[in-house]
Short mmCIF file of C-alpha atoms and ligand atoms in Angstrom, two decimals:
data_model
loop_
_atom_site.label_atom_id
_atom_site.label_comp_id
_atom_site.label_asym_id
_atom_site.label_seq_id
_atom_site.Cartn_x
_atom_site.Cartn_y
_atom_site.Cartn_z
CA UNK A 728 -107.93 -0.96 38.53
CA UNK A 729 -109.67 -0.89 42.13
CA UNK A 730 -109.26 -4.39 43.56
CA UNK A 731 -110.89 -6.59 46.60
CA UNK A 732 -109.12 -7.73 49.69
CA UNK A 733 -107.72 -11.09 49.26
CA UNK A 734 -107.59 -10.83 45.63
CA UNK A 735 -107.60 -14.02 43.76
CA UNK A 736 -105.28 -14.73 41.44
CA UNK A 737 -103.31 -17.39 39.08
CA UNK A 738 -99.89 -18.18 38.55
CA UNK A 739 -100.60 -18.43 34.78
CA UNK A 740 -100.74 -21.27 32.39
CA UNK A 741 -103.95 -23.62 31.94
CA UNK A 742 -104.54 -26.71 30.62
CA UNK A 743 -104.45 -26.98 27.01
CA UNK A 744 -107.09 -28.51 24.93
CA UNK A 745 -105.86 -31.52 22.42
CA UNK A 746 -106.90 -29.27 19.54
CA UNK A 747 -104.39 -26.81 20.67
CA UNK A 748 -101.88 -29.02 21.52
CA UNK A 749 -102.58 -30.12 17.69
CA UNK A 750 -101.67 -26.78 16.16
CA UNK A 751 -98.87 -25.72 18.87
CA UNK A 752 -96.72 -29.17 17.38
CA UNK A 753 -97.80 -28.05 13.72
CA UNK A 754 -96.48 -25.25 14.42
CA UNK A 755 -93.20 -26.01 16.02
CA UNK A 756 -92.79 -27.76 12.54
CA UNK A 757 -93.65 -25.03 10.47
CA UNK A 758 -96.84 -26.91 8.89
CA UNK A 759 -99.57 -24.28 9.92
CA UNK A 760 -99.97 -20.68 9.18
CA UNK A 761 -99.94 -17.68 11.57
CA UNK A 762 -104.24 -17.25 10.59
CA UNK A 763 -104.58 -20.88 11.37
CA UNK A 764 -102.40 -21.05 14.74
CA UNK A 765 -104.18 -17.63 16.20
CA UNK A 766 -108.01 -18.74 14.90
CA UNK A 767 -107.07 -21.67 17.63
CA UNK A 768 -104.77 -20.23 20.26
CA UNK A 769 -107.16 -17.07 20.58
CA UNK A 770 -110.35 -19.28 21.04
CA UNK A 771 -108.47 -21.46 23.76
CA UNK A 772 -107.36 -18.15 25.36
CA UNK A 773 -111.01 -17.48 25.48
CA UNK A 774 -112.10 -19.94 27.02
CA UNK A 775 -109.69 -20.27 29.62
CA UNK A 776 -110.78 -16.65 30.39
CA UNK A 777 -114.69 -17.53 30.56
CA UNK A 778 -113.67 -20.25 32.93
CA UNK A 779 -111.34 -17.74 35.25
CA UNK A 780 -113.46 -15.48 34.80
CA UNK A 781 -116.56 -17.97 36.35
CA UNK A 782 -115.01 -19.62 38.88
CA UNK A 783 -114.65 -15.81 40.54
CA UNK A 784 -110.93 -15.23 39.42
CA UNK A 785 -109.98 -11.13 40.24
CA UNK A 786 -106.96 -11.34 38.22
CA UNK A 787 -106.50 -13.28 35.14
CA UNK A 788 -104.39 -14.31 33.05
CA UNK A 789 -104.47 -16.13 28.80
CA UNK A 790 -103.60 -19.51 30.51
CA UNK A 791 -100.22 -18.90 28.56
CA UNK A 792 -102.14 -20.94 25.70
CA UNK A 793 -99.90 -19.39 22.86
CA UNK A 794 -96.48 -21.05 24.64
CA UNK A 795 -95.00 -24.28 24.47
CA UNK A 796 -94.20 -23.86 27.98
CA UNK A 797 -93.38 -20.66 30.16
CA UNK A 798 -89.76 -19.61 28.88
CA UNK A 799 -89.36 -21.85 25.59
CA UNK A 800 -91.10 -19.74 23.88
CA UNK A 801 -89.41 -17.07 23.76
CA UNK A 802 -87.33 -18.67 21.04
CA UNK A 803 -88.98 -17.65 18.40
CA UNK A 804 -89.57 -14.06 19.26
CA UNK A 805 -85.73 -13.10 19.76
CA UNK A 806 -83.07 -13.70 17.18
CA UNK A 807 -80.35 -15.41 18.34
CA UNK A 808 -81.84 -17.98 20.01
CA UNK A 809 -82.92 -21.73 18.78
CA UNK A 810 -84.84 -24.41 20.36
CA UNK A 811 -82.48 -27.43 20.82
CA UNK A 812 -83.59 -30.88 21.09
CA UNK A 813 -81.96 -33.61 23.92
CA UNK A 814 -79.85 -35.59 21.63
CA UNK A 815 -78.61 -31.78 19.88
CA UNK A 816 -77.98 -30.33 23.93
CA UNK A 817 -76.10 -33.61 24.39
CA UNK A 818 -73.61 -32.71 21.33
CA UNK A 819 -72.98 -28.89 23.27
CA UNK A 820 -73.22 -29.48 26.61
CA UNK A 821 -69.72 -30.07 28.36
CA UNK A 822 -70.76 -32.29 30.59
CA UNK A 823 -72.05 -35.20 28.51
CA UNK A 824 -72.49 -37.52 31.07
CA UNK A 825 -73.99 -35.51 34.37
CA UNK A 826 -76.64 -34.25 31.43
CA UNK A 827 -77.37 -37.96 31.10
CA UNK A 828 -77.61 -38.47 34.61
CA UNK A 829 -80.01 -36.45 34.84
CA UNK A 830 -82.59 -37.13 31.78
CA UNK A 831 -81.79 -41.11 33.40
CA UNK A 832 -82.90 -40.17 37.10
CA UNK A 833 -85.92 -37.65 36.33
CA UNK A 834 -87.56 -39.80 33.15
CA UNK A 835 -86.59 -37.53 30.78
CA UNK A 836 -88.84 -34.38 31.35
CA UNK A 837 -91.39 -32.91 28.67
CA UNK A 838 -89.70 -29.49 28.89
CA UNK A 839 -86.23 -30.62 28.69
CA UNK A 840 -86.96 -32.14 25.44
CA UNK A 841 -86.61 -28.28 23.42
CA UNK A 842 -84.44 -25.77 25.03
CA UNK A 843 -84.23 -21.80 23.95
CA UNK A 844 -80.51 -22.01 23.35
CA UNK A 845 -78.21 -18.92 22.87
CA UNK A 846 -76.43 -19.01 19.34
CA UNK A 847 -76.15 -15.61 18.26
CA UNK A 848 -76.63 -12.02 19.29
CA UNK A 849 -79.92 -11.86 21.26
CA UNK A 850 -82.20 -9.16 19.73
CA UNK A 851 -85.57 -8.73 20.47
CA UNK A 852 -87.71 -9.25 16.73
CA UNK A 853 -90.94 -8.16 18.40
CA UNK A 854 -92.89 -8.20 21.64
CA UNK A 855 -92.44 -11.21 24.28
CA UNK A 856 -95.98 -11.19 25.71
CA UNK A 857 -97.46 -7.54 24.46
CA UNK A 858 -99.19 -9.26 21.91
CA UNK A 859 -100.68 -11.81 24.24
CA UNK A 860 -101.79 -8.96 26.75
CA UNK A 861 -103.17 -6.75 24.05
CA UNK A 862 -105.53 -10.00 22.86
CA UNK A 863 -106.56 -10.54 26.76
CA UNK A 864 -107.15 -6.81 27.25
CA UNK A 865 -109.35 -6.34 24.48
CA UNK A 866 -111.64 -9.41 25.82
CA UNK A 867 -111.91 -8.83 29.45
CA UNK A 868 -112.47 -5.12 31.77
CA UNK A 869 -110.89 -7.39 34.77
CA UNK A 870 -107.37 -6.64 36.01
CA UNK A 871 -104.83 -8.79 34.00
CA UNK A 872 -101.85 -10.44 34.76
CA UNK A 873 -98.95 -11.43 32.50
CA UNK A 874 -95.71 -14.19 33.48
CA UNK A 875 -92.78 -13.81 31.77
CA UNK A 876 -89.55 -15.92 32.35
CA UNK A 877 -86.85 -14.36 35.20
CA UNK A 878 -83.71 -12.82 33.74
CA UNK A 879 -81.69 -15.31 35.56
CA UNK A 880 -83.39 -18.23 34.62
CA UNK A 881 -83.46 -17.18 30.54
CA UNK A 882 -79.50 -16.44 30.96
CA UNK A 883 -79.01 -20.07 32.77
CA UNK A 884 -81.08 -21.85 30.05
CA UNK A 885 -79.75 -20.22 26.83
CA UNK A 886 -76.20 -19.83 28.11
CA UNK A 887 -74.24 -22.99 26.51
CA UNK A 888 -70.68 -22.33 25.91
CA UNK A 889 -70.28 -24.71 23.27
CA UNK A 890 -72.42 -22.81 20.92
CA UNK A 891 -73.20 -19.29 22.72
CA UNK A 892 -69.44 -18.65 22.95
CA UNK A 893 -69.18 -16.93 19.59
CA UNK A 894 -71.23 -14.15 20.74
CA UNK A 895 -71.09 -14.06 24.15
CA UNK A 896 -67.77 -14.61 26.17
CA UNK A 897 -69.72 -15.15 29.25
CA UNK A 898 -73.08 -15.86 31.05
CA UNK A 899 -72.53 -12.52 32.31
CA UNK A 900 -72.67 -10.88 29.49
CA UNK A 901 -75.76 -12.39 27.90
CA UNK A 902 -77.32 -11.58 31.15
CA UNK A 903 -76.80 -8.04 29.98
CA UNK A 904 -78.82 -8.75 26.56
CA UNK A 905 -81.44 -10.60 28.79
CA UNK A 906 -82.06 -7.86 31.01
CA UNK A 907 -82.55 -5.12 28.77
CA UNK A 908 -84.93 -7.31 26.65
CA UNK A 909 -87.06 -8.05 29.26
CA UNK A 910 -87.10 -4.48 31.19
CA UNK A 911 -88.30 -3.43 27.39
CA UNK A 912 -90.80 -6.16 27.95
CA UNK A 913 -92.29 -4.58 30.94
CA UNK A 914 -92.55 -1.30 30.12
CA UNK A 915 -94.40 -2.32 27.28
CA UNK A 916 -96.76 -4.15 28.84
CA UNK A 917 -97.49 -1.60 31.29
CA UNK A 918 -98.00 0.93 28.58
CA UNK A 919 -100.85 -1.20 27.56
CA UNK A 920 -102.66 -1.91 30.37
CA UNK A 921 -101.52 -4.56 32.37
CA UNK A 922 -101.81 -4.65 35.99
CA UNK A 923 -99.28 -7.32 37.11
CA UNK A 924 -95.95 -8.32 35.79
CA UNK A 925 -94.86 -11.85 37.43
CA UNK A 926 -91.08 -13.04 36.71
CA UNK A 927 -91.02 -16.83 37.11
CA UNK A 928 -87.51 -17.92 38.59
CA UNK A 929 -88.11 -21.52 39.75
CA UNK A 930 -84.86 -22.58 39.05
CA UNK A 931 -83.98 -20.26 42.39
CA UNK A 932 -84.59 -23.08 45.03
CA UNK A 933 -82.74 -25.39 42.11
CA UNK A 934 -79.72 -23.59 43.36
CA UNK A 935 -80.40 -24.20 47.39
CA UNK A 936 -82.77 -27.10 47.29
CA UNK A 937 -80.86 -29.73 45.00
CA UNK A 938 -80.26 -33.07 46.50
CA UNK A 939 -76.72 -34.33 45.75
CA UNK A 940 -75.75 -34.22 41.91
CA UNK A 941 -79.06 -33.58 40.18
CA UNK A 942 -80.20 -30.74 38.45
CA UNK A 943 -83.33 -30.46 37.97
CA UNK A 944 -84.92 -27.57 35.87
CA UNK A 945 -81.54 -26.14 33.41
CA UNK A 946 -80.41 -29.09 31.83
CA UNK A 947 -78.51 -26.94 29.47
CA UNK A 948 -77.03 -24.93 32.64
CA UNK A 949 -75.12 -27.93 33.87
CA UNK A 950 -71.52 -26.30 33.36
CA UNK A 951 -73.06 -22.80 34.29
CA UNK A 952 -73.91 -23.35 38.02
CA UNK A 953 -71.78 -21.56 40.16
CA UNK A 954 -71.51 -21.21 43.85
CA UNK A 955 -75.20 -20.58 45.23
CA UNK A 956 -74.37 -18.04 47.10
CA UNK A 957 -72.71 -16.04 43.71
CA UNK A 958 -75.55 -17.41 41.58
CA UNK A 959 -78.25 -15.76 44.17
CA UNK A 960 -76.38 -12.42 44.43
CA UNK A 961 -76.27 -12.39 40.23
CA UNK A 962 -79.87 -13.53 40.17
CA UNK A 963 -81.11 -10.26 42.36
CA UNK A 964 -79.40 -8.01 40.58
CA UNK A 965 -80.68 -9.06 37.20
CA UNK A 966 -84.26 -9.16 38.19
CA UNK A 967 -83.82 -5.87 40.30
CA UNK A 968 -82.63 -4.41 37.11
CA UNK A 969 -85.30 -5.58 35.20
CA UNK A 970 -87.91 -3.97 37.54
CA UNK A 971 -86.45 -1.22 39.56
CA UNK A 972 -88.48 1.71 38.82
CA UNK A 973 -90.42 0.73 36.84
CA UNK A 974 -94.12 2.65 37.21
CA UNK A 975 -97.90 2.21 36.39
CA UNK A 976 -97.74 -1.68 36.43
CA UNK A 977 -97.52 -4.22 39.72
CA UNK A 978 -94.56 -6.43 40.11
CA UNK A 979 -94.16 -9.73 41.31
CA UNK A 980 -91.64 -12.98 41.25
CA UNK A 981 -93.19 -16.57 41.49
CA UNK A 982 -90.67 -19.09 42.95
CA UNK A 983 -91.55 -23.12 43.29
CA UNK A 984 -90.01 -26.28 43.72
CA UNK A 985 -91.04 -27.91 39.92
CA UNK A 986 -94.35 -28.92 38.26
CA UNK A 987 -93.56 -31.22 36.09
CA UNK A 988 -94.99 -34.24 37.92
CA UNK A 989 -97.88 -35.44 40.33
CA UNK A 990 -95.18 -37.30 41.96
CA UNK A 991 -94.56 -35.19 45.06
CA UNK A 992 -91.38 -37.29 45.51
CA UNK A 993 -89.57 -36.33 42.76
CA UNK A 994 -90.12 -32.32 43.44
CA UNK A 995 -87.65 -30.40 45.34
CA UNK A 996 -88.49 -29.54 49.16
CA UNK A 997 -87.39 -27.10 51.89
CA UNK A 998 -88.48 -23.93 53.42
CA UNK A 999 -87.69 -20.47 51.93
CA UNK A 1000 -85.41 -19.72 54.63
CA UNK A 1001 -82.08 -19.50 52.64
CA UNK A 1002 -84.05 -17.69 50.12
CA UNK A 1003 -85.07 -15.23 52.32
CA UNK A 1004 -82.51 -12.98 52.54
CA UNK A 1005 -82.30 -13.06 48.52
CA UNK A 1006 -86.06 -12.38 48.32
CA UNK A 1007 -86.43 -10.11 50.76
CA UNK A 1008 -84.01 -7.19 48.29
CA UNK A 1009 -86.25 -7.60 45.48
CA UNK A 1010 -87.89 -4.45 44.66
CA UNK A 1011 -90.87 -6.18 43.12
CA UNK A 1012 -94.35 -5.95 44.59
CA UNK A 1013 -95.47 -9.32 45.36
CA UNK A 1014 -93.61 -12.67 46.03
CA UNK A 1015 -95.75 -15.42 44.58
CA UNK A 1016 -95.06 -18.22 46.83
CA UNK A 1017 -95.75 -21.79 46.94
CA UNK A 1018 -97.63 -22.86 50.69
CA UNK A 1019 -100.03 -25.51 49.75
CA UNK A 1020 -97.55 -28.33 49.76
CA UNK A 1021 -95.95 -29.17 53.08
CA UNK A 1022 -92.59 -29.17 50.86
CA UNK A 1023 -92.54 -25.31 51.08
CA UNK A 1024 -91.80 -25.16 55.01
CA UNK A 1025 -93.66 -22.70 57.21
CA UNK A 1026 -94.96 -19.15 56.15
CA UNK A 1027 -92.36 -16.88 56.13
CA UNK A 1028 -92.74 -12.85 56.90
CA UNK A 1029 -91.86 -10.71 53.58
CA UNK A 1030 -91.56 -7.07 55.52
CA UNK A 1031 -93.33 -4.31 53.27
CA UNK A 1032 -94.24 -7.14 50.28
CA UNK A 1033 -97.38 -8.42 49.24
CA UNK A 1034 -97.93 -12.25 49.50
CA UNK A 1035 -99.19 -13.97 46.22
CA UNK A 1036 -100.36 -16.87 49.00
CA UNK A 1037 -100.25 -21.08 47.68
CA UNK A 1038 -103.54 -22.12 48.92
CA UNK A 1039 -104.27 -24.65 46.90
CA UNK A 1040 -102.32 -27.68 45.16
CA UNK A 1041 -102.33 -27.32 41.14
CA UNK A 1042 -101.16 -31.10 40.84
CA UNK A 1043 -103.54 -32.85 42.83
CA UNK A 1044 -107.72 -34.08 41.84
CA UNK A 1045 -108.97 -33.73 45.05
CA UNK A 1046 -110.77 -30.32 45.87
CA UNK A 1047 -109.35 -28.08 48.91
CA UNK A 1048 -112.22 -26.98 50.52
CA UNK A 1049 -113.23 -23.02 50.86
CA UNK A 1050 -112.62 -23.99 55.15
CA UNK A 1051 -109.30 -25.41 54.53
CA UNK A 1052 -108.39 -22.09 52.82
CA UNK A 1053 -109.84 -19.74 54.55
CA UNK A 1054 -107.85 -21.29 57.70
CA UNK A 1055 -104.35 -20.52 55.81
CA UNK A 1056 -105.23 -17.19 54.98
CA UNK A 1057 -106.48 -16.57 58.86
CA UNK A 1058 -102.59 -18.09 59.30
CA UNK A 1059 -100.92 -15.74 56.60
CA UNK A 1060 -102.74 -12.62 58.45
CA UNK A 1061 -100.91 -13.25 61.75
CA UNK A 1062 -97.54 -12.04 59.86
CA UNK A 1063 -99.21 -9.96 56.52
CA UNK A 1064 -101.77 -6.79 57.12
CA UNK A 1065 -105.04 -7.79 55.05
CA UNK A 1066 -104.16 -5.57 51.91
CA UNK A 1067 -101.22 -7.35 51.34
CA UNK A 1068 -102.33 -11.14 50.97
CA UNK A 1069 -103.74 -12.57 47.87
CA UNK A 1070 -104.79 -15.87 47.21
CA UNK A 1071 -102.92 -18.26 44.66
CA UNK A 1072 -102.30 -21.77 43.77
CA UNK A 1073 -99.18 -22.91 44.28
CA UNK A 1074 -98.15 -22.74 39.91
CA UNK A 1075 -100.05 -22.94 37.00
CA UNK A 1076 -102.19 -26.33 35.61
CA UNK A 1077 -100.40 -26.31 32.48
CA UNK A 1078 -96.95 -25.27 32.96
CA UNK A 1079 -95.62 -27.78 30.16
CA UNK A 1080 -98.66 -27.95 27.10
CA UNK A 1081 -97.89 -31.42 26.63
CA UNK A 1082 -97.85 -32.15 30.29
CA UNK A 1083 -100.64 -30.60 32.13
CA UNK A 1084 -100.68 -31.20 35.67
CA UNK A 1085 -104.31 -30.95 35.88
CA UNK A 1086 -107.42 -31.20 33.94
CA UNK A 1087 -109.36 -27.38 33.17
CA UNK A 1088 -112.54 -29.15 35.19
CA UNK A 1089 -110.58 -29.81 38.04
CA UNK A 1090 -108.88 -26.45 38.10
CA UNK A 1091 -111.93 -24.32 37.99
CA UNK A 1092 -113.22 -26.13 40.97
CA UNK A 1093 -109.97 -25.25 42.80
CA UNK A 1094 -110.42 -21.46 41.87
CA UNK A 1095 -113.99 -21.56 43.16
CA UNK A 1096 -113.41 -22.35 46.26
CA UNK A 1097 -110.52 -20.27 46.14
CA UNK A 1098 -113.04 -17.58 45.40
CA UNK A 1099 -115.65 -19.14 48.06
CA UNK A 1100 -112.58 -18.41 50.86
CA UNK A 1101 -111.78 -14.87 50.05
CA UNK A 1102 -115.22 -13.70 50.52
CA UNK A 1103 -115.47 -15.65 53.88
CA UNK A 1104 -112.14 -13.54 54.88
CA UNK A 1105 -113.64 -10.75 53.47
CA UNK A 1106 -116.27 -11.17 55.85
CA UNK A 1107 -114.71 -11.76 58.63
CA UNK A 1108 -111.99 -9.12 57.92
CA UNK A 1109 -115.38 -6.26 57.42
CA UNK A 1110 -116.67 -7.74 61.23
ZN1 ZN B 1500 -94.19 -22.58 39.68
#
């Protein structure tokens, strides 16, 4: 599908209303049918694409409204794998007391509380996200984008010797299962339409941003953390073997430093520069970076890769303004030629249903003026 300069895009989830919220919980519990869940989750997907849609979004996404939170939910679409609760991880993990550590210094984070945990032999039971696209194709002729969860963060998260051992001898060898799930994944979802396949794979600066001790996205990864230097190396080649090759869809990877609070404080900071050389061997399309929060260090050059560019903060209320953004993009086209740069916020506003960083109202005002920049680059790029 033909697309603008400056694009503008989303990193995916939105901000769940309380009715959905409602039925997601009934339905972790079992107490709501399939009917009843989708007559909700596909009007919320609706209306988070009417509100995309106005605000001037190019590509959109369902606001991940179906999902607990962006790689929980793959739980229930792959056999093998259960949701655990905290005081269940505390039982498994080896590390009893670092896991408490943690839960102690970070408050006990929404996500951490249910964790896709590997307990069998992972096999796929239907589509990830096809079903999801195929709902937000049918609804909208604009380009569409779908996230799924990074190889290496799935294997990190379900991977918990105490009860994956059974069936898996290692994290390595999951990571096999993982990979050929999702590269399934993609290929379906490019057979039906989409136009942009993001891997999320925050838990990458995790491994070069920590401070001391603390871990703060894979609780259940505690005894799986290797050297970072190993864990980067096996985190390319799982997501280059996910993606390399793979035709008639656009691919990206979205990397941040958390968004699970408004407390800039407790998120993780430091410039992509040890990334870098990681990032750089991709072979997806676009690298969907965060550059809105001074935590993210300076713009860094991506030779022959497209910028998905943080313009805008998705855990603060007050509005950047179209000038403001503008001015970064102006920055961004010092080191990226104009086809290449597209305008994001820095992650979604509703990473975590229960925890939305932001409200929907204050979201759409972000995109407009999101939407109000690129056509001032636009502009000035057609001058
Ligand atoms: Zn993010």
């Amino acid at each position: 599908m033909p697309l603008p300069l400056f694009p503008v895009s989303v990193v995916g989830s939105w901000p769940r209303t309380p009715e959905l919220l409602s039925v997601l919980r009934q339905k972790r519990r079992g107490g709501i049918s399939q009917d009843e869940f989708d007559g909700v989750a596909d009007a919320a997907v609706l209306e988070a694409l009417r509100l995309q849609t106005a605000a001037g979004v190019d590509v959109v996404t369902d606001g991940e409204q179906r999902r607990d939170n962006f790689y929980s939910f793959v739980a229930e679409k792959l056999s093998g794998v259960r949701l655990m609760s905290l005081s269940e991880m505390l039982d498994v993990v080896e590390d009893r007391a670092g896991f408490e550590d943690i839960l102690e210094t970070l408050g006990v984070p929404a996500y951490a509380i249910l964790n896709p945990t590997c307990i069998g032999r992972l096999e796929r039971k239907g589509p990830l996200a096809v079903d999801e696209a195929r709902f937000l194709r049918e609804h909208t002729d604009k380009p569409i984008k779908v996230a799924l969860p990074g190889p290496y963060l799935l294997t990190r998260a379900m991977f918990v010797p105490g009860v994956s051992k059974p069936a898996y001898d290692s994290k390595e060898e999951l990571a096999e299962d993982v990979v050929a799930v999702l590269r399934a994944e993609v290929e379906e979802l490019a057979s039906e339409g989409v136009d942009f396949v993001q891997l999320d794979e925050p838990v990458l600066t995790e491994l070069v941003f920590s401070r001391g001790k603390t871990r703060t996205f894979m609780c259940a990864a505690l005894a799986s953390r290797g050297d970072p230097t190993e864990e980067l190396e096996f985190a390319v080649s799982l997501i280059n073997r996910v993606v390399d090759g793979v035709s008639g869809v656009r691919t990206g990877l979205h990397v941040c430093r958390g968004n699970w609070s408004r407390n800039e404080a407790t998120l993780l900071r430091g410039s992509y520069q040890p990334l870098a050389p990681y990032l750089a061997r991709l072979c997806v399309d676009q690298l969907v970076l965060e550059y809105a929060t001074e935590r993210a260090g300076v713009l860094m050059a991506f030779e022959g890769k497209e910028i998905g560019l943080g313009v805008v903060n998705p855990r603060t209320e007050s509005i950047e303004s179209s000038e403001h953004i503008s001015k970064a993009v102006s920055r961004a086209l010092e080191l990226y030629p104009s086809e290449k740069v597209w305008l994001n916020p820095d992650c979604g506003f509703g990473t975590f249903s229960a925890r939305p960083v932001n409200t929907a109202e204050t979201a759409v005002k972000k995109l407009a003026m999101m939407a109000e920049a690129a056509q001032m680059v636009r502009e000035a790029a057609a001058t």
